Amino acid sequence: MTRSPHSKKEVEDALSYAEKQGWRIDVGGSHVWGKIYCPYNDRECRCGEFCITSVWRTPKNPGNYAHALRRVVDNCTTHRILLLRDSDA
């Protein structure tokens, strides 16, 4: 089943990027558009602090907010460790 797209193009592009990195996106919530979930969700992954990130419906600056979402995806501790391990092999 496909999810509904975010109304802001920049944020939707960041969500597509997160999906390509393996992050799961759940749409819906009382005060948010949805949430993104880290594919690893382990204890070492920044102590679980950033394994779930809320996605706002109407960010004040969609471009900056999209950049922040990409930064959350790119800075996933477990993903970085796996990339380093693969590059050393």
mmCIF file of C-alpha atoms in Angstrom:
data_model
loop_
_atom_site.group_PDB
_atom_site.id
_atom_site.type_symbol
_atom_site.label_atom_id
_atom_site.label_comp_id
_atom_site.label_asym_id
_atom_site.label_seq_id
_atom_site.Cartn_x
_atom_site.Cartn_y
_atom_site.Cartn_z
ATOM 1 C CA MET A 1 0.000 0.000 0.000
ATOM 2 C CA THR A 2 1.348 3.439 -0.890
ATOM 3 C CA ARG A 3 1.325 6.279 1.589
ATOM 4 C CA SER A 4 -0.172 9.692 1.020
ATOM 5 C CA PRO A 5 2.400 12.285 -0.046
ATOM 6 C CA HIS A 6 3.394 15.211 2.160
ATOM 7 C CA SER A 7 1.984 18.547 0.987
ATOM 8 C CA LYS A 8 5.416 20.227 0.891
ATOM 9 C CA LYS A 9 7.602 19.080 -2.005
ATOM 10 C CA GLU A 10 10.888 19.515 -0.123
ATOM 11 C CA VAL A 11 9.639 17.433 2.801
ATOM 12 C CA GLU A 12 8.253 14.771 0.452
ATOM 13 C CA ASP A 13 11.662 14.532 -1.243
ATOM 14 C CA ALA A 14 13.305 14.050 2.173
ATOM 15 C CA LEU A 15 10.754 11.357 3.044
ATOM 16 C CA SER A 16 11.475 9.545 -0.220
ATOM 17 C CA TYR A 17 15.180 9.733 0.623
ATOM 18 C CA ALA A 18 14.484 8.218 4.057
ATOM 19 C CA GLU A 19 12.478 5.387 2.477
ATOM 20 C CA LYS A 20 15.368 4.593 0.132
ATOM 21 C CA GLN A 21 17.629 4.335 3.193
ATOM 22 C CA GLY A 22 15.252 1.773 4.714
ATOM 23 C CA TRP A 23 13.342 4.028 7.088
ATOM 24 C CA ARG A 24 9.665 3.196 7.629
ATOM 25 C CA ILE A 25 7.088 5.974 7.364
ATOM 26 C CA ASP A 26 3.769 5.886 9.193
ATOM 27 C CA VAL A 27 1.282 8.571 8.206
ATOM 28 C CA GLY A 28 -1.160 9.897 10.757
ATOM 29 C CA GLY A 29 -1.203 11.193 14.272
ATOM 30 C CA SER A 30 -2.993 13.719 16.376
ATOM 31 C CA HIS A 31 -0.545 16.619 16.000
ATOM 32 C CA VAL A 32 1.853 15.465 13.300
ATOM 33 C CA TRP A 33 1.684 14.407 9.661
ATOM 34 C CA GLY A 34 3.414 11.161 10.538
ATOM 35 C CA LYS A 35 6.574 9.564 11.911
ATOM 36 C CA ILE A 36 9.689 7.998 10.428
ATOM 37 C CA TYR A 37 11.292 4.965 12.066
ATOM 38 C CA CYS A 38 14.919 3.881 11.884
ATOM 39 C CA PRO A 39 15.368 0.465 10.215
ATOM 40 C CA TYR A 40 17.862 -0.673 12.872
ATOM 41 C CA ASN A 41 16.124 0.432 16.087
ATOM 42 C CA ASP A 42 18.808 -1.047 18.324
ATOM 43 C CA ARG A 43 20.140 0.128 21.688
ATOM 44 C CA GLU A 44 23.390 1.504 20.256
ATOM 45 C CA CYS A 45 21.557 3.619 17.708
ATOM 46 C CA ARG A 46 21.967 6.865 19.668
ATOM 47 C CA CYS A 47 20.311 5.214 22.679
ATOM 48 C CA GLY A 48 17.058 5.079 20.696
ATOM 49 C CA GLU A 49 16.699 8.862 20.951
ATOM 50 C CA PHE A 50 16.472 9.438 17.224
ATOM 51 C CA CYS A 51 15.094 6.088 16.120
ATOM 52 C CA ILE A 52 11.702 7.751 15.750
ATOM 53 C CA THR A 53 11.269 11.237 14.331
ATOM 54 C CA SER A 54 8.020 13.157 13.966
ATOM 55 C CA VAL A 55 7.161 14.755 10.631
ATOM 56 C CA TRP A 56 5.310 18.050 10.963
ATOM 57 C CA ARG A 57 2.305 18.869 8.800
ATOM 58 C CA THR A 58 3.235 22.506 8.141
ATOM 59 C CA PRO A 59 6.859 23.322 8.913
ATOM 60 C CA LYS A 60 7.683 27.034 9.076
ATOM 61 C CA ASN A 61 10.492 26.636 6.539
ATOM 62 C CA PRO A 62 9.997 23.434 4.464
ATOM 63 C CA GLY A 63 13.498 23.572 2.966
ATOM 64 C CA ASN A 64 15.252 23.773 6.328
ATOM 65 C CA TYR A 65 12.945 21.158 7.804
ATOM 66 C CA ALA A 66 13.601 18.772 4.914
ATOM 67 C CA HIS A 67 17.340 19.274 5.454
ATOM 68 C CA ALA A 68 16.894 18.425 9.151
ATOM 69 C CA LEU A 69 15.022 15.208 8.269
ATOM 70 C CA ARG A 70 17.812 14.155 5.898
ATOM 71 C CA ARG A 71 20.351 14.913 8.605
ATOM 72 C CA VAL A 72 18.530 12.586 11.022
ATOM 73 C CA VAL A 73 18.653 9.807 8.412
ATOM 74 C CA ASP A 74 22.299 10.427 7.493
ATOM 75 C CA ASN A 75 23.489 10.621 11.102
ATOM 76 C CA CYS A 76 22.049 7.286 12.169
ATOM 77 C CA THR A 77 24.826 5.781 14.295
ATOM 78 C CA THR A 78 24.199 2.169 13.343
ATOM 79 C CA HIS A 79 24.047 2.999 9.623
ATOM 80 C CA ARG A 80 27.384 4.850 9.855
ATOM 81 C CA ILE A 81 29.009 1.911 11.663
ATOM 82 C CA LEU A 82 27.782 -0.503 8.989
ATOM 83 C CA LEU A 83 29.061 1.773 6.203
ATOM 84 C CA LEU A 84 32.495 1.975 7.831
ATOM 85 C CA ARG A 85 32.564 -1.785 8.333
ATOM 86 C CA ASP A 86 31.686 -2.356 4.662
ATOM 87 C CA SER A 87 34.309 0.120 3.448
ATOM 88 C CA ASP A 88 37.025 -1.591 5.518
ATOM 89 C CA ALA A 89 36.222 -5.007 4.078
#
